[in-house]
Amino acid sequence: VERISALPVPEHRRQLLTSPSGIKIIDDTYNSNPAGAAVALSTLSQLQAQRKAVVTPGMVELGNRQSAENRRLGVDASLIADDFVIVGKTNRAALTNGARDGTARVHFVANRQEATEWVRKNLTQGDAVLYENDLPDHYP
């Protein structure tokens, strides 16, 4: 068990980092599924931070469950985070619909570059952000 706990966390899979400006980052951008997103949100909820944000384009390739699962992600994210940054248009409607059940401020950005800029402009030392998923460029 000791040796297992000493193994490095694979990159972009709930990797805990700190930015040069002191923002706590949970990098869960490798891919996303409902169970993994729930664990990442739980991790964010447990972090001590002045302000918390979730940045996500949502989840894809879930078949007929895609809309419902993204709505659920929107609900959960907006109950945990102060700010919910929705990236792109692919899951915007479902994520926004879910976010109505929470208290987070909802923001829309076109792509990951704008999302990164939003974080740099709006979060400061002592804040935390969860980057949940990163869709390939062929998703709008």
PDB file of N, CA and C in Angstrom, residues 2 5 15 17 23 27 36 41 43 50 52 62 67 83 88 94 98-99 113 115 117:
ATOM      1  N   GLU A   2       1.936   1.255   0.789  1.00  0.00           N
ATOM      2  CA  GLU A   2       2.831   2.411   0.833  1.00  0.00           C
ATOM      3  C   GLU A   2       3.415   2.716  -0.536  1.00  0.00           C
ATOM      4  N   SER A   5       0.838   4.322  -2.864  1.00  0.00           N
ATOM      5  CA  SER A   5       0.574   5.733  -2.572  1.00  0.00           C
ATOM      6  C   SER A   5       1.723   6.633  -3.017  1.00  0.00           C
ATOM      7  N   GLN A  15      -4.907  15.925 -11.146  1.00  0.00           N
ATOM      8  CA  GLN A  15      -3.572  16.338 -10.713  1.00  0.00           C
ATOM      9  C   GLN A  15      -3.698  17.647  -9.929  1.00  0.00           C
ATOM     10  N   LEU A  17      -2.163  20.946  -8.489  1.00  0.00           N
ATOM     11  CA  LEU A  17      -1.058  21.853  -8.797  1.00  0.00           C
ATOM     12  C   LEU A  17      -1.312  23.191  -8.120  1.00  0.00           C
ATOM     13  N   ILE A  23      -2.834  30.093  -7.149  1.00  0.00           N
ATOM     14  CA  ILE A  23      -4.153  29.490  -7.355  1.00  0.00           C
ATOM     15  C   ILE A  23      -3.999  27.972  -7.295  1.00  0.00           C
ATOM     16  N   ASP A  27      -6.295  19.655 -12.132  1.00  0.00           N
ATOM     17  CA  ASP A  27      -6.248  19.426 -13.581  1.00  0.00           C
ATOM     18  C   ASP A  27      -6.817  18.040 -13.865  1.00  0.00           C
ATOM     19  N   GLY A  36     -15.918  10.118 -12.754  1.00  0.00           N
ATOM     20  CA  GLY A  36     -14.685  10.872 -12.558  1.00  0.00           C
ATOM     21  C   GLY A  36     -14.945  12.337 -12.253  1.00  0.00           C
ATOM     22  N   LEU A  41     -15.138  16.947  -8.507  1.00  0.00           N
ATOM     23  CA  LEU A  41     -15.921  17.974  -7.815  1.00  0.00           C
ATOM     24  C   LEU A  41     -15.838  17.791  -6.303  1.00  0.00           C
ATOM     25  N   THR A  43     -13.295  16.583  -4.723  1.00  0.00           N
ATOM     26  CA  THR A  43     -11.962  17.078  -4.370  1.00  0.00           C
ATOM     27  C   THR A  43     -11.983  18.599  -4.247  1.00  0.00           C
ATOM     28  N   GLN A  50     -10.673  30.627  -0.946  1.00  0.00           N
ATOM     29  CA  GLN A  50     -11.550  31.783  -0.803  1.00  0.00           C
ATOM     30  C   GLN A  50     -12.651  31.763  -1.853  1.00  0.00           C
ATOM     31  N   LYS A  52     -13.972  29.439  -5.443  1.00  0.00           N
ATOM     32  CA  LYS A  52     -13.799  28.210  -6.222  1.00  0.00           C
ATOM     33  C   LYS A  52     -14.471  28.363  -7.581  1.00  0.00           C
ATOM     34  N   LEU A  62     -21.493  10.212 -24.649  1.00  0.00           N
ATOM     35  CA  LEU A  62     -22.282   9.501 -23.647  1.00  0.00           C
ATOM     36  C   LEU A  62     -23.606   9.003 -24.223  1.00  0.00           C
ATOM     37  N   SER A  67     -26.998  14.638 -22.511  1.00  0.00           N
ATOM     38  CA  SER A  67     -27.668  15.838 -22.006  1.00  0.00           C
ATOM     39  C   SER A  67     -27.939  15.725 -20.506  1.00  0.00           C
ATOM     40  N   ASP A  83     -18.008  30.155  -9.152  1.00  0.00           N
ATOM     41  CA  ASP A  83     -18.049  30.507 -10.573  1.00  0.00           C
ATOM     42  C   ASP A  83     -18.023  29.229 -11.398  1.00  0.00           C
ATOM     43  N   GLY A  88     -17.181  26.604 -24.797  1.00  0.00           N
ATOM     44  CA  GLY A  88     -17.740  26.136 -26.061  1.00  0.00           C
ATOM     45  C   GLY A  88     -19.252  26.022 -26.034  1.00  0.00           C
ATOM     46  N   ALA A  94     -27.289  22.163 -21.719  1.00  0.00           N
ATOM     47  CA  ALA A  94     -27.479  21.236 -20.597  1.00  0.00           C
ATOM     48  C   ALA A  94     -26.757  21.720 -19.341  1.00  0.00           C
ATOM     49  N   GLY A  98     -28.611  22.919 -15.832  1.00  0.00           N
ATOM     50  CA  GLY A  98     -28.270  22.364 -14.527  1.00  0.00           C
ATOM     51  C   GLY A  98     -27.802  23.415 -13.539  1.00  0.00           C
ATOM     52  N   ALA A  99     -27.052  24.376 -14.025  1.00  0.00           N
ATOM     53  CA  ALA A  99     -26.497  25.413 -13.147  1.00  0.00           C
ATOM     54  C   ALA A  99     -27.578  26.269 -12.503  1.00  0.00           C
ATOM     55  N   GLN A 113      -8.467  28.680 -24.503  1.00  0.00           N
ATOM     56  CA  GLN A 113      -7.627  29.868 -24.329  1.00  0.00           C
ATOM     57  C   GLN A 113      -8.394  30.951 -23.577  1.00  0.00           C
ATOM     58  N   ALA A 115     -10.860  30.442 -21.596  1.00  0.00           N
ATOM     59  CA  ALA A 115     -11.067  29.933 -20.237  1.00  0.00           C
ATOM     60  C   ALA A 115      -9.850  30.215 -19.365  1.00  0.00           C
ATOM     61  N   GLU A 117      -7.659  32.572 -19.838  1.00  0.00           N
ATOM     62  CA  GLU A 117      -7.630  34.021 -19.615  1.00  0.00           C
ATOM     63  C   GLU A 117      -8.617  34.418 -18.528  1.00  0.00           C
TER      64      GLU A 117
END
